[in-house]
PDB file of C-alpha atoms and ligand atoms in Angstrom:
ATOM      1  CA  MET V   1      -0.595  -0.074  -0.057  1.00 57.00           C
ATOM      2  CA  SER V   2       1.437   3.438  -0.705  1.00 82.00           C
ATOM      3  CA  LYS V   3       1.474   5.939   1.499  1.00 93.00           C
ATOM      4  CA  LYS V   4      -0.610   8.590   3.626  1.00 97.00           C
ATOM      5  CA  ILE V   5       0.109  11.935   1.627  1.00 98.00           C
ATOM      6  CA  TYR V   6      -0.941  15.028   3.995  1.00 98.00           C
ATOM      7  CA  LEU V   7      -1.328  17.884   1.815  1.00 98.00           C
ATOM      8  CA  TYR V   8      -1.891  21.042   3.693  1.00 98.00           C
ATOM      9  CA  GLY V   9      -2.322  24.789   2.701  1.00 98.00           C
ATOM     10  CA  ASN V  10      -1.487  27.792   4.371  1.00 98.00           C
ATOM     11  CA  TRP V  11      -2.950  30.789   2.912  1.00 98.00           C
ATOM     12  CA  LYS V  12      -1.089  32.933   5.480  1.00 98.00           C
ATOM     13  CA  MET V  13      -2.729  36.904   5.221  1.00 98.00           C
ATOM     14  CA  ASN V  14      -4.411  35.832   2.028  1.00 98.00           C
ATOM     15  CA  ASN V  15      -8.313  35.061   0.983  1.00 98.00           C
ATOM     16  CA  THR V  16     -10.926  37.042   2.859  1.00 98.00           C
ATOM     17  CA  TYR V  17     -14.089  35.953   3.869  1.00 98.00           C
ATOM     18  CA  SER V  18     -15.651  36.320   0.511  1.00 98.00           C
ATOM     19  CA  GLU V  19     -12.400  34.941  -1.100  1.00 98.00           C
ATOM     20  CA  THR V  20     -12.751  31.627   0.883  1.00 98.00           C
ATOM     21  CA  GLU V  21     -16.450  31.841  -0.322  1.00 98.00           C
ATOM     22  CA  LYS V  22     -15.375  31.478  -3.671  1.00 98.00           C
ATOM     23  CA  PHE V  23     -12.172  29.193  -2.973  1.00 98.00           C
ATOM     24  CA  PHE V  24     -14.759  26.385  -2.274  1.00 98.00           C
ATOM     25  CA  GLU V  25     -17.314  27.126  -5.192  1.00 98.00           C
ATOM     26  CA  GLU V  26     -14.293  25.563  -6.957  1.00 98.00           C
ATOM     27  CA  PHE V  27     -12.392  23.380  -4.553  1.00 98.00           C
ATOM     28  CA  THR V  28     -15.321  21.715  -4.109  1.00 98.00           C
ATOM     29  CA  PRO V  29     -15.889  20.049  -7.744  1.00 98.00           C
ATOM     30  CA  ALA V  30     -11.822  19.763  -7.618  1.00 98.00           C
ATOM     31  CA  TYR V  31     -11.731  17.796  -5.035  1.00 98.00           C
ATOM     32  CA  ALA V  32     -14.588  15.432  -5.626  1.00 98.00           C
ATOM     33  CA  PRO V  33     -12.604  12.831  -7.370  1.00 97.00           C
ATOM     34  CA  LEU V  34     -10.024  13.043  -4.270  1.00 97.00           C
ATOM     35  CA  LYS V  35     -12.543  12.545  -1.688  1.00 97.00           C
ATOM     36  CA  ALA V  36     -12.639   9.041  -1.999  1.00 96.00           C
ATOM     37  CA  ASP V  37      -8.577   8.408  -1.675  1.00 97.00           C
ATOM     38  CA  ALA V  38      -7.588   7.306   1.810  1.00 96.00           C
ATOM     39  CA  ASN V  39      -4.103   7.868   0.809  1.00 97.00           C
ATOM     40  CA  LEU V  40      -4.876  11.312   1.044  1.00 98.00           C
ATOM     41  CA  GLU V  41      -5.278  13.877   4.327  1.00 98.00           C
ATOM     42  CA  VAL V  42      -6.105  17.837   3.062  1.00 98.00           C
ATOM     43  CA  GLY V  43      -5.966  20.345   5.132  1.00 98.00           C
ATOM     44  CA  ILE V  44      -6.311  24.734   4.406  1.00 98.00           C
ATOM     45  CA  PHE V  45      -5.276  27.042   7.398  1.00 99.00           C
ATOM     46  CA  ALA V  46      -6.879  30.605   6.887  1.00 98.00           C
ATOM     47  CA  PRO V  47      -7.131  33.793   8.420  1.00 98.00           C
ATOM     48  CA  PHE V  48      -8.784  34.370  11.719  1.00 98.00           C
ATOM     49  CA  THR V  49     -11.930  36.693   9.926  1.00 98.00           C
ATOM     50  CA  SER V  50     -11.847  33.279   7.466  1.00 98.00           C
ATOM     51  CA  LEU V  51     -12.607  30.683   9.867  1.00 98.00           C
ATOM     52  CA  TRP V  52     -16.116  30.470   9.168  1.00 98.00           C
ATOM     53  CA  PRO V  53     -16.114  30.426   5.260  1.00 98.00           C
ATOM     54  CA  LEU V  54     -13.443  27.857   5.660  1.00 98.00           C
ATOM     55  CA  SER V  55     -15.269  25.713   8.477  1.00 98.00           C
ATOM     56  CA  GLN V  56     -18.241  25.085   6.263  1.00 98.00           C
ATOM     57  CA  GLY V  57     -16.575  24.704   2.966  1.00 98.00           C
ATOM     58  CA  ALA V  58     -14.079  21.769   4.914  1.00 98.00           C
ATOM     59  CA  LYS V  59     -16.677  19.996   6.773  1.00 98.00           C
ATOM     60  CA  LYS V  60     -18.620  19.745   3.475  1.00 98.00           C
ATOM     61  CA  ASN V  61     -15.334  18.522   1.828  1.00 98.00           C
ATOM     62  CA  GLY V  62     -14.418  16.219   5.097  1.00 98.00           C
ATOM     63  CA  ILE V  63     -10.961  18.286   4.978  1.00 98.00           C
ATOM     64  CA  VAL V  64      -9.168  19.476   8.217  1.00 98.00           C
ATOM     65  CA  PHE V  65      -8.771  22.723   9.090  1.00 98.00           C
ATOM     66  CA  GLY V  66      -7.310  25.355  11.384  1.00 98.00           C
ATOM     67  CA  ALA V  67      -5.708  28.653  12.431  1.00 98.00           C
ATOM     68  CA  GLN V  68      -2.426  29.917  11.521  1.00 98.00           C
ATOM     69  CA  ASN V  69      -1.767  30.945  15.192  1.00 98.00           C
ATOM     70  CA  VAL V  70      -3.429  31.233  18.688  1.00 98.00           C
ATOM     71  CA  TYR V  71      -2.603  32.296  22.085  1.00 98.00           C
ATOM     72  CA  TYR V  72      -1.965  30.231  24.540  1.00 98.00           C
ATOM     73  CA  GLU V  73      -3.722  32.149  27.857  1.00 98.00           C
ATOM     74  CA  PRO V  74      -8.058  31.469  27.556  1.00 98.00           C
ATOM     75  CA  LYS V  75      -9.014  34.690  27.983  1.00 98.00           C
ATOM     76  CA  GLY V  76      -7.930  38.190  29.736  1.00 98.00           C
ATOM     77  CA  ALA V  77      -6.281  41.297  28.681  1.00 98.00           C
ATOM     78  CA  PHE V  78      -4.177  40.460  25.708  1.00 98.00           C
ATOM     79  CA  THR V  79      -5.584  42.871  23.240  1.00 98.00           C
ATOM     80  CA  GLY V  80      -5.556  42.067  19.874  1.00 98.00           C
ATOM     81  CA  GLU V  81      -4.962  37.999  20.431  1.00 98.00           C
ATOM     82  CA  ILE V  82      -7.017  35.219  20.045  1.00 98.00           C
ATOM     83  CA  SER V  83      -7.847  32.177  22.502  1.00 98.00           C
ATOM     84  CA  ILE V  84      -7.666  28.691  21.905  1.00 98.00           C
ATOM     85  CA  PRO V  85     -11.816  28.562  23.034  1.00 98.00           C
ATOM     86  CA  MET V  86     -12.482  31.561  20.681  1.00 98.00           C
ATOM     87  CA  LEU V  87     -10.728  29.149  17.949  1.00 98.00           C
ATOM     88  CA  LYS V  88     -13.302  25.357  19.063  1.00 98.00           C
ATOM     89  CA  GLU V  89     -16.207  27.153  18.366  1.00 98.00           C
ATOM     90  CA  TYR V  90     -14.997  26.882  14.761  1.00 98.00           C
ATOM     91  CA  ASP V  91     -14.639  23.214  15.680  1.00 98.00           C
ATOM     92  CA  ILE V  92     -11.064  23.352  13.904  1.00 97.00           C
ATOM     93  CA  THR V  93      -8.945  20.512  14.363  1.00 96.00           C
ATOM     94  CA  HIS V  94      -5.487  21.615  13.949  1.00 98.00           C
ATOM     95  CA  ILE V  95      -3.210  24.828  14.352  1.00 98.00           C
ATOM     96  CA  ILE V  96      -0.138  26.054  12.721  1.00 98.00           C
ATOM     97  CA  ILE V  97       2.097  27.114  15.176  1.00 98.00           C
ATOM     98  CA  GLY V  98       6.230  28.618  15.550  1.00 98.00           C
ATOM     99  CA  HIS V  99       5.721  29.063  11.543  1.00 98.00           C
ATOM    100  CA  SER V 100       9.222  30.875  10.603  1.00 97.00           C
ATOM    101  CA  GLU V 101       7.041  34.294   9.664  1.00 97.00           C
ATOM    102  CA  ARG V 102       6.094  33.767  13.807  1.00 98.00           C
ATOM    103  CA  ARG V 103       9.673  33.182  15.067  1.00 97.00           C
ATOM    104  CA  HIS V 104      11.082  36.067  12.159  1.00 96.00           C
ATOM    105  CA  ILE V 105       8.845  38.666  11.503  1.00 97.00           C
ATOM    106  CA  PHE V 106       6.600  38.733  15.072  1.00 97.00           C
ATOM    107  CA  LEU V 107       9.355  37.915  17.373  1.00 98.00           C
ATOM    108  CA  GLU V 108       8.009  34.580  18.365  1.00 98.00           C
ATOM    109  CA  SER V 109      10.773  32.716  21.032  1.00 98.00           C
ATOM    110  CA  ASP V 110      10.700  29.149  21.424  1.00 98.00           C
ATOM    111  CA  GLU V 111       9.726  29.136  25.202  1.00 98.00           C
ATOM    112  CA  VAL V 112       6.137  31.354  23.714  1.00 98.00           C
ATOM    113  CA  ILE V 113       6.080  28.302  21.191  1.00 98.00           C
ATOM    114  CA  ALA V 114       6.743  25.511  23.690  1.00 98.00           C
ATOM    115  CA  LYS V 115       3.656  27.034  25.667  1.00 98.00           C
ATOM    116  CA  LYS V 116       1.450  27.384  22.928  1.00 98.00           C
ATOM    117  CA  VAL V 117       1.928  23.985  21.615  1.00 98.00           C
ATOM    118  CA  LYS V 118       1.024  22.395  25.142  1.00 98.00           C
ATOM    119  CA  ALA V 119      -2.093  24.776  25.218  1.00 98.00           C
ATOM    120  CA  VAL V 120      -3.641  23.453  22.013  1.00 98.00           C
ATOM    121  CA  LEU V 121      -2.615  19.713  22.893  1.00 98.00           C
ATOM    122  CA  ASP V 122      -4.256  20.541  26.252  1.00 98.00           C
ATOM    123  CA  ALA V 123      -7.261  21.591  24.053  1.00 98.00           C
ATOM    124  CA  GLY V 124      -7.262  18.038  21.788  1.00 98.00           C
ATOM    125  CA  ILE V 125      -6.458  19.852  18.992  1.00 98.00           C
ATOM    126  CA  SER V 126      -3.385  18.586  16.672  1.00 98.00           C
ATOM    127  CA  PRO V 127      -0.183  21.463  16.193  1.00 98.00           C
ATOM    128  CA  VAL V 128       0.947  21.687  13.092  1.00 98.00           C
ATOM    129  CA  LEU V 129       4.674  22.903  14.705  1.00 98.00           C
ATOM    130  CA  CYS V 130       6.969  25.172  12.138  1.00 98.00           C
ATOM    131  CA  TYR V 131      10.608  24.976  12.689  1.00 98.00           C
ATOM    132  CA  GLY V 132      13.719  25.231  10.188  1.00 97.00           C
ATOM    133  CA  GLU V 133      16.859  27.496   9.673  1.00 96.00           C
ATOM    134  CA  THR V 134      17.339  30.388   7.931  1.00 95.00           C
ATOM    135  CA  LEU V 135      20.086  30.636   5.108  1.00 93.00           C
ATOM    136  CA  GLU V 136      22.831  32.233   7.734  1.00 93.00           C
ATOM    137  CA  GLU V 137      22.060  28.900   9.578  1.00 95.00           C
ATOM    138  CA  ARG V 138      22.727  26.692   7.110  1.00 94.00           C
ATOM    139  CA  GLU V 139      25.518  27.858   5.528  1.00 92.00           C
ATOM    140  CA  SER V 140      27.728  28.945   9.036  1.00 95.00           C
ATOM    141  CA  GLY V 141      26.898  25.128   9.493  1.00 95.00           C
ATOM    142  CA  ASN V 142      24.092  25.633  12.092  1.00 96.00           C
ATOM    143  CA  THR V 143      21.229  23.955  10.765  1.00 95.00           C
ATOM    144  CA  PHE V 144      20.911  21.111  12.880  1.00 96.00           C
ATOM    145  CA  THR V 145      21.983  22.678  16.255  1.00 97.00           C
ATOM    146  CA  VAL V 146      19.215  25.329  15.305  1.00 97.00           C
ATOM    147  CA  MET V 147      16.309  22.585  14.518  1.00 96.00           C
ATOM    148  CA  GLU V 148      17.333  20.959  17.481  1.00 98.00           C
ATOM    149  CA  ARG V 149      16.809  23.518  19.283  1.00 98.00           C
ATOM    150  CA  GLN V 150      13.117  24.890  18.187  1.00 98.00           C
ATOM    151  CA  LEU V 151      12.908  20.917  18.186  1.00 98.00           C
ATOM    152  CA  LYS V 152      13.608  19.982  21.813  1.00 98.00           C
ATOM    153  CA  SER V 153      12.084  23.169  23.849  1.00 98.00           C
ATOM    154  CA  ALA V 154       8.652  22.519  21.931  1.00 98.00           C
ATOM    155  CA  ILE V 155       8.773  18.973  22.734  1.00 97.00           C
ATOM    156  CA  SER V 156      10.767  18.049  25.553  1.00 94.00           C
ATOM    157  CA  SER V 157       8.560  18.511  28.461  1.00 94.00           C
ATOM    158  CA  LEU V 158       5.645  16.821  26.724  1.00 97.00           C
ATOM    159  CA  ILE V 159       4.717  13.078  27.104  1.00 97.00           C
ATOM    160  CA  PRO V 160       4.893  10.524  23.801  1.00 95.00           C
ATOM    161  CA  ALA V 161       1.111  10.525  23.539  1.00 96.00           C
ATOM    162  CA  GLU V 162       1.508  13.740  23.319  1.00 97.00           C
ATOM    163  CA  VAL V 163       4.364  14.234  21.281  1.00 97.00           C
ATOM    164  CA  ASN V 164       2.737  11.810  18.667  1.00 96.00           C
ATOM    165  CA  LYS V 165      -0.174  14.303  18.150  1.00 97.00           C
ATOM    166  CA  ILE V 166       2.274  17.022  17.245  1.00 98.00           C
ATOM    167  CA  ILE V 167       2.299  17.026  12.679  1.00 98.00           C
ATOM    168  CA  TYR V 168       5.965  18.630  12.509  1.00 98.00           C
ATOM    169  CA  ALA V 169       6.645  20.507   9.200  1.00 98.00           C
ATOM    170  CA  TYR V 170      10.166  21.318   8.501  1.00 98.00           C
ATOM    171  CA  GLU V 171      10.296  24.643   6.676  1.00 97.00           C
ATOM    172  CA  PRO V 172      13.538  25.841   5.875  1.00 96.00           C
ATOM    173  CA  VAL V 173      13.333  29.726   5.650  1.00 95.00           C
ATOM    174  CA  TRP V 174      15.583  30.487   2.860  1.00 93.00           C
ATOM    175  CA  ALA V 175      13.094  28.068   0.850  1.00 92.00           C
ATOM    176  CA  ILE V 176       9.485  30.104   2.036  1.00 91.00           C
ATOM    177  CA  GLY V 177       7.875  32.071  -0.792  1.00 86.00           C
ATOM    178  CA  THR V 178      11.274  32.562  -2.838  1.00 88.00           C
ATOM    179  CA  GLY V 179      10.888  29.839  -6.093  1.00 84.00           C
ATOM    180  CA  LYS V 180      13.193  27.803  -4.284  1.00 85.00           C
ATOM    181  CA  THR V 181      12.979  24.867  -3.202  1.00 86.00           C
ATOM    182  CA  ALA V 182      15.242  21.876  -0.811  1.00 89.00           C
ATOM    183  CA  THR V 183      16.967  19.442  -3.377  1.00 95.00           C
ATOM    184  CA  PRO V 184      14.489  15.870  -1.910  1.00 96.00           C
ATOM    185  CA  ASP V 185      18.037  15.056  -0.977  1.00 97.00           C
ATOM    186  CA  GLN V 186      18.427  18.020   1.530  1.00 95.00           C
ATOM    187  CA  ALA V 187      14.914  18.105   2.783  1.00 97.00           C
ATOM    188  CA  GLU V 188      15.386  13.916   3.174  1.00 97.00           C
ATOM    189  CA  GLU V 189      18.353  14.105   5.176  1.00 97.00           C
ATOM    190  CA  VAL V 190      16.477  16.275   7.441  1.00 97.00           C
ATOM    191  CA  CYS V 191      13.471  15.529   8.245  1.00 97.00           C
ATOM    192  CA  ALA V 192      14.925  12.047   8.470  1.00 97.00           C
ATOM    193  CA  TRP V 193      16.775  13.546  11.427  1.00 97.00           C
ATOM    194  CA  SER V 194      13.934  15.039  13.038  1.00 97.00           C
ATOM    195  CA  ARG V 195      12.453  11.733  12.903  1.00 97.00           C
ATOM    196  CA  LYS V 196      14.976  10.124  15.393  1.00 97.00           C
ATOM    197  CA  LEU V 197      15.521  13.364  17.282  1.00 97.00           C
ATOM    198  CA  ILE V 198      11.599  12.829  17.888  1.00 97.00           C
ATOM    199  CA  GLY V 199      12.051   9.260  18.657  1.00 93.00           C
ATOM    200  CA  ASP V 200       9.333   8.030  16.978  1.00 86.00           C
ATOM    201  CA  ASP V 201       9.065   6.398  13.943  1.00 87.00           C
ATOM    202  CA  LYS V 202       5.756   7.027  12.776  1.00 93.00           C
ATOM    203  CA  VAL V 203       4.792  10.768  13.606  1.00 97.00           C
ATOM    204  CA  VAL V 204       4.005  13.010  10.586  1.00 98.00           C
ATOM    205  CA  ILE V 205       6.684  15.248   8.973  1.00 98.00           C
ATOM    206  CA  LEU V 206       5.878  17.550   6.654  1.00 98.00           C
ATOM    207  CA  TYR V 207       8.437  19.487   3.858  1.00 97.00           C
ATOM    208  CA  GLY V 208       7.080  23.174   3.517  1.00 97.00           C
ATOM    209  CA  GLY V 209       9.310  25.632   0.672  1.00 96.00           C
ATOM    210  CA  SER V 210       8.042  26.443  -2.628  1.00 94.00           C
ATOM    211  CA  VAL V 211       5.711  23.207  -3.209  1.00 96.00           C
ATOM    212  CA  LYS V 212       4.286  23.098  -6.096  1.00 97.00           C
ATOM    213  CA  GLY V 213       3.359  20.696  -9.152  1.00 97.00           C
ATOM    214  CA  SER V 214       6.463  20.418 -11.364  1.00 97.00           C
ATOM    215  CA  ASN V 215       8.457  19.101  -8.054  1.00 96.00           C
ATOM    216  CA  ALA V 216       5.958  17.739  -5.655  1.00 97.00           C
ATOM    217  CA  LYS V 217       6.499  13.730  -6.912  1.00 97.00           C
ATOM    218  CA  GLU V 218      10.376  14.157  -6.124  1.00 97.00           C
ATOM    219  CA  LEU V 219       9.595  16.048  -2.347  1.00 97.00           C
ATOM    220  CA  LEU V 220       6.366  13.718  -1.737  1.00 98.00           C
ATOM    221  CA  SER V 221       8.501   9.873  -2.973  1.00 97.00           C
ATOM    222  CA  MET V 222      11.222  10.434  -0.279  1.00 97.00           C
ATOM    223  CA  LYS V 223      10.648   8.096   2.322  1.00 97.00           C
ATOM    224  CA  ASP V 224      10.487  10.653   5.848  1.00 97.00           C
ATOM    225  CA  ILE V 225       8.530  13.352   3.868  1.00 98.00           C
ATOM    226  CA  ASP V 226       4.955  12.745   4.985  1.00 98.00           C
ATOM    227  CA  GLY V 227       3.509  15.729   3.108  1.00 98.00           C
ATOM    228  CA  ALA V 228       3.617  19.513   2.078  1.00 98.00           C
ATOM    229  CA  LEU V 229       2.620  22.512   3.880  1.00 98.00           C
ATOM    230  CA  VAL V 230       1.995  24.601   1.482  1.00 98.00           C
ATOM    231  CA  GLY V 231       2.393  28.665   1.007  1.00 98.00           C
ATOM    232  CA  GLY V 232       1.548  30.455  -2.338  1.00 97.00           C
ATOM    233  CA  ALA V 233       0.176  27.301  -4.571  1.00 98.00           C
ATOM    234  CA  SER V 234      -2.422  26.484  -2.159  1.00 98.00           C
ATOM    235  CA  LEU V 235      -4.868  29.718  -2.858  1.00 98.00           C
ATOM    236  CA  LYS V 236      -5.919  28.436  -5.807  1.00 98.00           C
ATOM    237  CA  PRO V 237      -7.915  24.834  -5.655  1.00 98.00           C
ATOM    238  CA  ALA V 238      -6.150  24.092  -9.263  1.00 98.00           C
ATOM    239  CA  SER V 239      -2.625  24.751  -8.026  1.00 98.00           C
ATOM    240  CA  PHE V 240      -3.181  22.825  -4.636  1.00 98.00           C
ATOM    241  CA  LEU V 241      -4.643  20.072  -5.658  1.00 98.00           C
ATOM    242  CA  GLU V 242      -1.834  19.529  -8.798  1.00 98.00           C
ATOM    243  CA  ILE V 243       0.314  18.367  -6.029  1.00 98.00           C
ATOM    244  CA  TYR V 244      -0.615  15.678  -4.889  1.00 98.00           C
ATOM    245  CA  THR V 245      -2.369  14.572  -7.869  1.00 97.00           C
ATOM    246  CA  ALA V 246       1.338  15.654 -10.026  1.00 98.00           C
ATOM    247  CA  TYR V 247       3.246  12.842  -6.906  1.00 97.00           C
ATOM    248  CA  LYS V 248       0.235  10.045  -7.723  1.00 95.00           C
ATOM    249  CA  GLY V 249       1.486  10.717 -11.538  1.00 89.00           C
TER     250      GLY V 249
HETATM  251  P1  PGA D   1       5.305  28.563   0.578  1.00 56.55           P
HETATM  252  O1  PGA D   1       4.894  28.830   1.826  1.00 56.55           O
HETATM  253  O2  PGA D   1       5.174  27.688  -0.284  1.00 56.55           O
HETATM  254  O3  PGA D   1       4.749  29.600  -0.571  1.00 56.55           O
HETATM  255  O4  PGA D   1       6.886  28.375   0.289  1.00 56.55           O
HETATM  256  C1  PGA D   1       5.180  27.824   2.569  1.00 56.55           C
HETATM  257  C2  PGA D   1       4.970  28.276   4.348  1.00 56.55           C
HETATM  258  O5  PGA D   1       5.292  29.309   4.607  1.00 56.55           O
HETATM  259  O6  PGA D   1       4.387  27.238   4.840  1.00 56.55           O
END
């Protein structure tokens, strides 16, 4: 049996409420032929303001869905933040935590990311934990030191059942939105190394960074890559689903 592929789309700060409704007008018929494929799990992560139409479209199509960030406190004086109980009312299944844009643009620390991961797990939601090195860190030979710090700080205080519930997304910062993809061997090397560090053969590890139809097959065929976290190419149903059809060949 061929492996299960996780195709997750991170819309970032794209797709308004009405654009999300339009997305699903196209997505639903395009996804129909793939819907029964037990080897495919599709997920979409939208801005908070698009979560309602996302939840409607996702439930109709039987895909998983969620937000791209959350705050770890349940409520209180945290102006501008969104809590997990607020998101739970949308029936979300997953939340992206620690995306490199959160780490680098919004200066989220490993400590904050660890608290978010724990709070999301405690709520029975799956965190999609992103990690990865910058170009500078790679070129100075620090790729694995940086990732070890990012991964260990997020999971070292968790019990194995929690560690397994996390979906891991290796996203080299230099490959995100740049059109520069990691080679399949580079991506595989890190994903295989991550699996060992996490200490569980069965955890789900995605690769992210300029994934599209034209490079999907070689990346997704690698042994330790279970799927893709897709930014730019996830904004249109055709380019998003093409990633899976290209892999299947
Ligand atoms: P990209 O983004 O596919 O546009 O490179 C990936 C991501 O940041 O999750």
